[in-house]
PDB file of C-alpha atoms in Angstrom:
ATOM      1  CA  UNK A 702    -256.265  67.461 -71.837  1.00 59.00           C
ATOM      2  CA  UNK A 703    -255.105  66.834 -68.489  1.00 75.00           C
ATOM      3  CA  UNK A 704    -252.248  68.801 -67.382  1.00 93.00           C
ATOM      4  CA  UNK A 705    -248.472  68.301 -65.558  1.00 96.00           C
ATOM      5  CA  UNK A 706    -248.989  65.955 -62.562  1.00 97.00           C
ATOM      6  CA  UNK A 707    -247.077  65.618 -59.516  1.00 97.00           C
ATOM      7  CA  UNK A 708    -246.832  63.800 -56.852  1.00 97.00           C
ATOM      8  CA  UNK A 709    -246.917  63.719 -53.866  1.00 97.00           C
ATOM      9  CA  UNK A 710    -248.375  67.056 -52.974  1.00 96.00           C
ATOM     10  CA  UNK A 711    -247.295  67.383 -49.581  1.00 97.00           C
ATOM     11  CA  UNK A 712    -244.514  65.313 -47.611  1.00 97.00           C
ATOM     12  CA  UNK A 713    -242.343  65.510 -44.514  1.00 98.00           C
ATOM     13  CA  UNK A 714    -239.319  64.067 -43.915  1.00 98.00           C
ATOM     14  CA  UNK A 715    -236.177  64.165 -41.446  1.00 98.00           C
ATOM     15  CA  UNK A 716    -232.983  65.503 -41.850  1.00 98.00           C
ATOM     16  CA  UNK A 717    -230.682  62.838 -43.556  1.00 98.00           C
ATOM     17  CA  UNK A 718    -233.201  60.419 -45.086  1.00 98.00           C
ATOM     18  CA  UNK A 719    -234.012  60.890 -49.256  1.00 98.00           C
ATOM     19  CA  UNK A 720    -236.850  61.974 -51.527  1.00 98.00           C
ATOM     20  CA  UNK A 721    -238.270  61.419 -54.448  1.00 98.00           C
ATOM     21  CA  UNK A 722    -240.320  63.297 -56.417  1.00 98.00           C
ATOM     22  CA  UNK A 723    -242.449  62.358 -59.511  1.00 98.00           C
ATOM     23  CA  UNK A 724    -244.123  64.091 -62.497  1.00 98.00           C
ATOM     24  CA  UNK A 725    -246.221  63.349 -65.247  1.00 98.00           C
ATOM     25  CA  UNK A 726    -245.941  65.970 -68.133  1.00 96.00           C
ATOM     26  CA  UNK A 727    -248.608  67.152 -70.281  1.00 94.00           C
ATOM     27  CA  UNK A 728    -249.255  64.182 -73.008  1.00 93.00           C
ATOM     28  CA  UNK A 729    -246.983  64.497 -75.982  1.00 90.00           C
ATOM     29  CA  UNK A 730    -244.861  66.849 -74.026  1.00 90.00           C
ATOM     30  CA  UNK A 731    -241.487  65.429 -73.847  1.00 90.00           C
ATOM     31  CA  UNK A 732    -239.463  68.335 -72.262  1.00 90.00           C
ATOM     32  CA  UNK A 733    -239.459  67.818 -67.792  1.00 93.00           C
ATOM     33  CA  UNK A 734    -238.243  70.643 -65.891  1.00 92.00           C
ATOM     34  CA  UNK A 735    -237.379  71.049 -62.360  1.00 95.00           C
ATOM     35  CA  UNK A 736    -237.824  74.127 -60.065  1.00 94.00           C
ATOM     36  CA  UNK A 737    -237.225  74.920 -56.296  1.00 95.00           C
ATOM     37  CA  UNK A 738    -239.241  77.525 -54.951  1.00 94.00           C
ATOM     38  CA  UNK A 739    -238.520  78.787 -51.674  1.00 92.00           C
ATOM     39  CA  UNK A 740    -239.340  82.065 -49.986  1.00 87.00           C
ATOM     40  CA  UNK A 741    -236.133  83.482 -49.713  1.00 83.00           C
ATOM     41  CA  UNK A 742    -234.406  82.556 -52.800  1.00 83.00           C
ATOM     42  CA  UNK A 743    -237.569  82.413 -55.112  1.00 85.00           C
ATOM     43  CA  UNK A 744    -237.909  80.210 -57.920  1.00 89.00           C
ATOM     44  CA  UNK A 745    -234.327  78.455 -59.101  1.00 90.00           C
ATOM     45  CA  UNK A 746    -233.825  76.100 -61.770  1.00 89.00           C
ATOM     46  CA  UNK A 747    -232.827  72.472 -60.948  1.00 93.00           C
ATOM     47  CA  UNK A 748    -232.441  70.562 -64.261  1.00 91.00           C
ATOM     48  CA  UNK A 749    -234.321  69.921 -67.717  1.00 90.00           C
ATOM     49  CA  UNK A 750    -234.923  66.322 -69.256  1.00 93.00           C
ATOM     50  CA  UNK A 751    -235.354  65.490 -72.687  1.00 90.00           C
ATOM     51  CA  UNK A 752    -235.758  62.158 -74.499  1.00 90.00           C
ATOM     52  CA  UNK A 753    -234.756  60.725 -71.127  1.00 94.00           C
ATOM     53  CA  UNK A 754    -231.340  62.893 -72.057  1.00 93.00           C
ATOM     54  CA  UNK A 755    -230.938  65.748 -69.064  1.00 93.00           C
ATOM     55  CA  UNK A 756    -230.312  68.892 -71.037  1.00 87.00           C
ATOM     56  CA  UNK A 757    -229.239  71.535 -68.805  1.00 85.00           C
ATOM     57  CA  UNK A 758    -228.799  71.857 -64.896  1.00 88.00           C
ATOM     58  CA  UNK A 759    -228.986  74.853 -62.590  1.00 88.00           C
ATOM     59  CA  UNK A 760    -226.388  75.167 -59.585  1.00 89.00           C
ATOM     60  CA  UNK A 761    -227.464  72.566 -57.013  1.00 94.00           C
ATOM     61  CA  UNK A 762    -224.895  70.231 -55.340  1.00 96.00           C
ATOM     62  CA  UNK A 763    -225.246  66.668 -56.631  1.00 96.00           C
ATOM     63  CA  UNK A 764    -227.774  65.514 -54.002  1.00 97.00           C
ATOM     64  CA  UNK A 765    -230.179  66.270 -56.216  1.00 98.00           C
ATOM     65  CA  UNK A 766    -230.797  64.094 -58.988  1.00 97.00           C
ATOM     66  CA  UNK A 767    -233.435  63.510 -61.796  1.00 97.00           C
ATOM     67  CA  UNK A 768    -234.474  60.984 -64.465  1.00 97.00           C
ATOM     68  CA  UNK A 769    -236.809  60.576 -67.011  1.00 97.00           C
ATOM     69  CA  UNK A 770    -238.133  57.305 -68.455  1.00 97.00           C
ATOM     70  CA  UNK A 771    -239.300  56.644 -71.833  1.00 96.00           C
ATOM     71  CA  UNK A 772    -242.701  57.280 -71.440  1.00 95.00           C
ATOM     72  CA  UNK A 773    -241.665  61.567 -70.630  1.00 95.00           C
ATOM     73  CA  UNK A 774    -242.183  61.038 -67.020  1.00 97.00           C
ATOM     74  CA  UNK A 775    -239.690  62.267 -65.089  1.00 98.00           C
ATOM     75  CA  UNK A 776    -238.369  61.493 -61.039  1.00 98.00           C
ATOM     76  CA  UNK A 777    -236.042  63.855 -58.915  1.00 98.00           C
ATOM     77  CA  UNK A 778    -234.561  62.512 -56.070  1.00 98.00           C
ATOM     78  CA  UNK A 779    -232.963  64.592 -53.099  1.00 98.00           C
ATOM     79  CA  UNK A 780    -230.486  62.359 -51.117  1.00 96.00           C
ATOM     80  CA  UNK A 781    -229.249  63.447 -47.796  1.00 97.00           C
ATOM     81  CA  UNK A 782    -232.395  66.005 -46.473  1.00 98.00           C
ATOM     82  CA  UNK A 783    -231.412  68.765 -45.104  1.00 97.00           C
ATOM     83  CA  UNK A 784    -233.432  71.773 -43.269  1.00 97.00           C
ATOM     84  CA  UNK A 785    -232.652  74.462 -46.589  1.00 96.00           C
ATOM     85  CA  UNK A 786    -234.490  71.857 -48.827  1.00 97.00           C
ATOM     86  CA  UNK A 787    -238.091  72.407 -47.327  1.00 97.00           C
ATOM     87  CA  UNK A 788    -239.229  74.102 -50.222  1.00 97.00           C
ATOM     88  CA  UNK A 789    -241.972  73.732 -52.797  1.00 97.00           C
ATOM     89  CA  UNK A 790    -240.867  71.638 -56.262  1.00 98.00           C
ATOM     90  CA  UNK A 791    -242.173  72.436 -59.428  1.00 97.00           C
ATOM     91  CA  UNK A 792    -242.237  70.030 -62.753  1.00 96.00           C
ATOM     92  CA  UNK A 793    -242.864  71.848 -66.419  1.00 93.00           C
ATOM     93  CA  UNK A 794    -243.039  70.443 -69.114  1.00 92.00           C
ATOM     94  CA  UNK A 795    -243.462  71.648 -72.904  1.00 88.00           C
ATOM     95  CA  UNK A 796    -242.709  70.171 -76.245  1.00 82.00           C
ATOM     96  CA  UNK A 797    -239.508  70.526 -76.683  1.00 72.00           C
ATOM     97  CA  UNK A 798    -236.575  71.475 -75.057  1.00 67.00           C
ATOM     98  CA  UNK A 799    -235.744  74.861 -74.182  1.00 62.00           C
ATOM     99  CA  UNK A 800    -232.272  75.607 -76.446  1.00 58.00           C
ATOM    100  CA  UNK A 801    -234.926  75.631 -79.125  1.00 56.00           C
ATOM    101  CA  UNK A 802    -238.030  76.165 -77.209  1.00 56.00           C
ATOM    102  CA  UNK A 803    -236.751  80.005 -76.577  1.00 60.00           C
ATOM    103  CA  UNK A 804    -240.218  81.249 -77.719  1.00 57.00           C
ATOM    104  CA  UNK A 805    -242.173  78.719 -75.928  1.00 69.00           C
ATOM    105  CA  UNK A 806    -244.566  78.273 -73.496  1.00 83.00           C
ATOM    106  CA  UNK A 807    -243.453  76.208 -70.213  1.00 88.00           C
ATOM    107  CA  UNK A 808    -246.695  74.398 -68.572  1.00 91.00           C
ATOM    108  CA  UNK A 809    -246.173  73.863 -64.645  1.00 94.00           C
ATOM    109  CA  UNK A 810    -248.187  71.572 -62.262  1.00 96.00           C
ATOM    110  CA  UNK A 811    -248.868  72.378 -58.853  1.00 95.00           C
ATOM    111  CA  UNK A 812    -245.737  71.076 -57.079  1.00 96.00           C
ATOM    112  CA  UNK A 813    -244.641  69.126 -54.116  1.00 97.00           C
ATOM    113  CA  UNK A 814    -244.432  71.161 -51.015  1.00 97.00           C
ATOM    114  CA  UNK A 815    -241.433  69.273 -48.879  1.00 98.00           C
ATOM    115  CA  UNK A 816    -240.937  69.801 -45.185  1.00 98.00           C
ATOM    116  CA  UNK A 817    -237.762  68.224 -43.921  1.00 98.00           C
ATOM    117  CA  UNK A 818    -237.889  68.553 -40.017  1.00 97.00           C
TER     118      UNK A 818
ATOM    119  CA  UNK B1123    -228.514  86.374 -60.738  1.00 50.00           C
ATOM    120  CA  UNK B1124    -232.046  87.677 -62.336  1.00 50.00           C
ATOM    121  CA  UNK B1125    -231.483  89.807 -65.665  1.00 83.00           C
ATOM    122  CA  UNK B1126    -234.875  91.878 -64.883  1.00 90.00           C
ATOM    123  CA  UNK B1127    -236.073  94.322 -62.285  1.00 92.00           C
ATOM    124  CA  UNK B1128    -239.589  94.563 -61.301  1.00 95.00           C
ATOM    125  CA  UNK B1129    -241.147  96.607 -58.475  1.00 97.00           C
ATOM    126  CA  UNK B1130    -241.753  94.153 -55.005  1.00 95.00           C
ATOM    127  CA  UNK B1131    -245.618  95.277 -55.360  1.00 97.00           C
ATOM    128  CA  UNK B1132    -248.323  97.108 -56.844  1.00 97.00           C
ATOM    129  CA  UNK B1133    -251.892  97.697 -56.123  1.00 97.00           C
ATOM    130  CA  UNK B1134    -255.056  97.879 -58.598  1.00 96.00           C
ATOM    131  CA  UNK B1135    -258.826  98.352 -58.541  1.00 96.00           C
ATOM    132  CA  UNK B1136    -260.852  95.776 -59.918  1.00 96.00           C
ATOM    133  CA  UNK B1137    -261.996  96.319 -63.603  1.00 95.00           C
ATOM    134  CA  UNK B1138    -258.981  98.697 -64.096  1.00 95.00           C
ATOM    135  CA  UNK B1139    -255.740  98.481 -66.706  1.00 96.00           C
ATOM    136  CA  UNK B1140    -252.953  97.513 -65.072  1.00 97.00           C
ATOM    137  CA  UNK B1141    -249.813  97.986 -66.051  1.00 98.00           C
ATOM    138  CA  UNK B1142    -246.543  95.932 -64.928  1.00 98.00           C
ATOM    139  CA  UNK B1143    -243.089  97.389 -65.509  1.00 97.00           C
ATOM    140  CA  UNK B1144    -240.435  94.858 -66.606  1.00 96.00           C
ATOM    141  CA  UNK B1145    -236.269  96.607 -66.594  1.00 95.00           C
ATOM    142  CA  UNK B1146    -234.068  94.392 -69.016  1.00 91.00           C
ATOM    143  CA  UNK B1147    -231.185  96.975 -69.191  1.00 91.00           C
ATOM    144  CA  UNK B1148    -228.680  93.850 -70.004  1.00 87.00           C
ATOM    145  CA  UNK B1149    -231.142  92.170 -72.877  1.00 88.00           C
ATOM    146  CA  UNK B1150    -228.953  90.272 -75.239  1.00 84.00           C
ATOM    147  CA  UNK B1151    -230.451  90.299 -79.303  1.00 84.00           C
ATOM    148  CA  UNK B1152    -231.457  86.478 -79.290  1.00 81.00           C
ATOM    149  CA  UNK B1153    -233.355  87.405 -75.291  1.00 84.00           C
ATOM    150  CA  UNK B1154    -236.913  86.419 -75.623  1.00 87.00           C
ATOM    151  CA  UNK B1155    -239.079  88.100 -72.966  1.00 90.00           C
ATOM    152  CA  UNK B1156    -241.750  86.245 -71.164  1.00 91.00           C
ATOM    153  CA  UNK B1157    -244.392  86.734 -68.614  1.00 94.00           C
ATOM    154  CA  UNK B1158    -245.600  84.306 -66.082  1.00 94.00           C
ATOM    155  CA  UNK B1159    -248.062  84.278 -63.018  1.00 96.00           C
ATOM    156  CA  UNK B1160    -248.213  82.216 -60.254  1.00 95.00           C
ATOM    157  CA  UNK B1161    -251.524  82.426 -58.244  1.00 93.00           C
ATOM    158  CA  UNK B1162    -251.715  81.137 -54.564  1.00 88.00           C
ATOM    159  CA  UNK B1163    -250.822  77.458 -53.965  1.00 85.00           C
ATOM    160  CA  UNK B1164    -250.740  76.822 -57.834  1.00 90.00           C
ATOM    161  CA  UNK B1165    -247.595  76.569 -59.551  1.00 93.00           C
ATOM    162  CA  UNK B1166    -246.770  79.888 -62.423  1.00 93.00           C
ATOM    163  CA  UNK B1167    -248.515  79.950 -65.418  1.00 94.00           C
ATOM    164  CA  UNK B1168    -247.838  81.240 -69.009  1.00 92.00           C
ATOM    165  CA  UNK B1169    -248.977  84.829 -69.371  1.00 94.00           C
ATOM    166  CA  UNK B1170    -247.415  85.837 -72.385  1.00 93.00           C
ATOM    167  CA  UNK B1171    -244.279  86.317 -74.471  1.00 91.00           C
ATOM    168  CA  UNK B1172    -242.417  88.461 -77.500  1.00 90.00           C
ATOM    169  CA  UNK B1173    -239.339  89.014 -79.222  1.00 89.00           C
ATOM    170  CA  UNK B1174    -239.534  92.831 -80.178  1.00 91.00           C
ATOM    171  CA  UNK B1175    -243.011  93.821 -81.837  1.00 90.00           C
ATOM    172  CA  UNK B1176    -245.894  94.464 -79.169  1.00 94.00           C
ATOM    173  CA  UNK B1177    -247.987  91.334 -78.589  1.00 93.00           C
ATOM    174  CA  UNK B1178    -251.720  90.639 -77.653  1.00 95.00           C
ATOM    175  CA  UNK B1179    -253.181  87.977 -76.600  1.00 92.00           C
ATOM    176  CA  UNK B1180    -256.526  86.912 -74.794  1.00 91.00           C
ATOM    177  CA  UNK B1181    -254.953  87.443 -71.261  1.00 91.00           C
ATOM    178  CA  UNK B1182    -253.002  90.771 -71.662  1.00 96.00           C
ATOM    179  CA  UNK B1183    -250.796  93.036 -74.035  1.00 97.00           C
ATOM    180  CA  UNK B1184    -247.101  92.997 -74.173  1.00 97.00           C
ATOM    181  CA  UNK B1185    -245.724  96.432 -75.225  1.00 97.00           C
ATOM    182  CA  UNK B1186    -241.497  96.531 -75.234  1.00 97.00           C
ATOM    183  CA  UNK B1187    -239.575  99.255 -75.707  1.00 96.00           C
ATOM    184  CA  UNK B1188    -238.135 100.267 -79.128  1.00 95.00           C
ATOM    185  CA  UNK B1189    -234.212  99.454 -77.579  1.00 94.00           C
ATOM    186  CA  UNK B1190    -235.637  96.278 -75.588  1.00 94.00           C
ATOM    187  CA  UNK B1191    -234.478  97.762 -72.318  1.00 94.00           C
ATOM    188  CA  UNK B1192    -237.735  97.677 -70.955  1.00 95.00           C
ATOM    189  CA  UNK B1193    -241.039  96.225 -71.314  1.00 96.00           C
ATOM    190  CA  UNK B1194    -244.482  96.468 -69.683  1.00 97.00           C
ATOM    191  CA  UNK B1195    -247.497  94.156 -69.286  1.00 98.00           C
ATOM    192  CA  UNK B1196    -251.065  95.045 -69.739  1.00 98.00           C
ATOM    193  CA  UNK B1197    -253.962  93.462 -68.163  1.00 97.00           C
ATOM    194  CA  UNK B1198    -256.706  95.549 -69.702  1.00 94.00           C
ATOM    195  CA  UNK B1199    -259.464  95.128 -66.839  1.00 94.00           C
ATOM    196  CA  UNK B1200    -258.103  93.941 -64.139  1.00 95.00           C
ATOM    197  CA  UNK B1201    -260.167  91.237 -61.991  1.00 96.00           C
ATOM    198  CA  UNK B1202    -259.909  89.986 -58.668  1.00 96.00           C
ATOM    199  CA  UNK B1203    -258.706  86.100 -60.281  1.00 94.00           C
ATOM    200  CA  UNK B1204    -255.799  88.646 -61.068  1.00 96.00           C
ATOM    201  CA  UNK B1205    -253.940  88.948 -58.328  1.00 96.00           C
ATOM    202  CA  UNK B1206    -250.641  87.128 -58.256  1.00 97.00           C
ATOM    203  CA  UNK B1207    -247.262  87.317 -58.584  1.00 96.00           C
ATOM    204  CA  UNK B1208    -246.312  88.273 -61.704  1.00 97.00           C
ATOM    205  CA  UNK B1209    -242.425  87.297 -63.082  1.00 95.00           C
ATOM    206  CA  UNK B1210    -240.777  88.747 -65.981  1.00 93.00           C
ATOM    207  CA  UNK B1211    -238.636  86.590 -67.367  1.00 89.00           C
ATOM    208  CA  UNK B1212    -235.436  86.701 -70.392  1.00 85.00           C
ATOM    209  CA  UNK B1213    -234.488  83.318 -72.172  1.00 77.00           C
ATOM    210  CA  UNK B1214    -232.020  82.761 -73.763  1.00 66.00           C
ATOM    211  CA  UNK B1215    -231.035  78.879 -74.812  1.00 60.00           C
ATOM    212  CA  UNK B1216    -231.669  77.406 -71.561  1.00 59.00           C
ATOM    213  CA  UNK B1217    -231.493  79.887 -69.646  1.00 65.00           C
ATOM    214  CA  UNK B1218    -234.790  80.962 -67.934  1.00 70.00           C
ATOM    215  CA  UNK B1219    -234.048  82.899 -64.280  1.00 74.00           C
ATOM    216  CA  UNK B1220    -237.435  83.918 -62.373  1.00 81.00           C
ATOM    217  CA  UNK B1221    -236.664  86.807 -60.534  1.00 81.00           C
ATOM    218  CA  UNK B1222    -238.165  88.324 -57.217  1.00 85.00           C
ATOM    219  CA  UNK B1223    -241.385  88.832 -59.550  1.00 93.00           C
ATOM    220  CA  UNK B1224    -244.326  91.663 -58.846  1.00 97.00           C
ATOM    221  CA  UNK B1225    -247.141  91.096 -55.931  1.00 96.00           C
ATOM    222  CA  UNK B1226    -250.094  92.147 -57.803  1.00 97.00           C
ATOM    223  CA  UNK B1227    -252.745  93.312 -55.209  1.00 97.00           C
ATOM    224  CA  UNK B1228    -256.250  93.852 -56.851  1.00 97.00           C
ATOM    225  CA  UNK B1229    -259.039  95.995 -54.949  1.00 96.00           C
ATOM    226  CA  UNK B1230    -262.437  95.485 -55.369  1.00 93.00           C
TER     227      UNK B1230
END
């Protein structure tokens, strides 16, 4: 079965404009996850979606942003670009959510690198 | 702040065991542990996961300590698709921190 998709892969933007991010999750999956990856500070949690509920959200300043529709897909949007958020994003998704999901597996897709010049 | 300590790096010859050192001093009881890779330009994948018993799978071995303090992953032959960084992880609830993780270097 086809696994988490997201797009786009690669993007470049200026400081001060806005992003948005999409992701398809595995089908019948209805858990989304975000992740920032950057070099220095590695991979960090952003948020979790479930049932187009968000579940749980890491310690980013409200710039960033997320949804997720009915259909399990899920959008995070980054308002106000600046330099510190080139970095590469990463959707999971899995069944169900994590507070019950402790012994679960968490599927990733590829990510969106962003560049914000 | 990441609950586990892994070393930065470590080097292996191809069709060798590996084995991957995972610290969890600060485990809680309810702390699953899991394992995850993330090969060049792809995002991390599942490797594997337990509780408290040892655990194989077709991928590697999990063996954790009797107190859960520490924990070690096994990739029985390694290969040169291998190499990666390789993240040990604790979750608990929703919890799940990727730390620094372990450059995995494989030598053929």
């Amino acid at each position: 079965k086809a696994g988490v998709t997201q797009t786009p892969r690669y993007l470049i933007k200026t400081r001060g404009q806005q992003v948005t991010l999409s992701c398809s999750p595995i089908s019948g999956h209805r858990s989304v996850s975000w992740y920032q990856q950057t070099p220095g500070q590695g991979l960090q949690f952003l948020f979790e979606y479930f049932s187009e509920t968000q579940r749980n959200k890491g310690n980013f300043p409200g710039r960033f942003s997320g949804r997720q529709f009915s259909n399990s897909r899920s959008e995070m949007n980054v308002s106000t670009l600046e330099l510190g958020d080139s970095a590469l994003y990463l959707c999971a998704s899995s069944l169900l959510y994590r507070e019950i999901l402790n012994a679960g597996e968490l599927f990733f897709g590829e990510g969106s690198r962003l560049t914000v010049l | 702040d990441a609950k586990t300590t892994q070393p930065n790096s470590m080097e292996s010859n191809e069709e060798e065991p590996v084995h991957l050192p995972c610290n969890h001093s600060t485990i809680s009881g309810t702390d699953y542990i899991h394992w995850y890779r993330q090969l060049p330009s792809q995002g991390p994948e599942y490797v594997i996961h337990g509780l408290t018993s040892n655990v194989n799978n077709r991928m590697a071995s999990l063996a954790i300590a009797e107190d859960r303090k520490s924990s070690t992953l096994i990739l029985h032959h390694a290969t040169l698709r291998d190499a990666a960084v390789y993240y040990c992880i604790l979750t608990e609830n929703n919890d799940m921190r990727f730390g620094a993780g372990t450059r995995l270097t494989v030598k053929p």
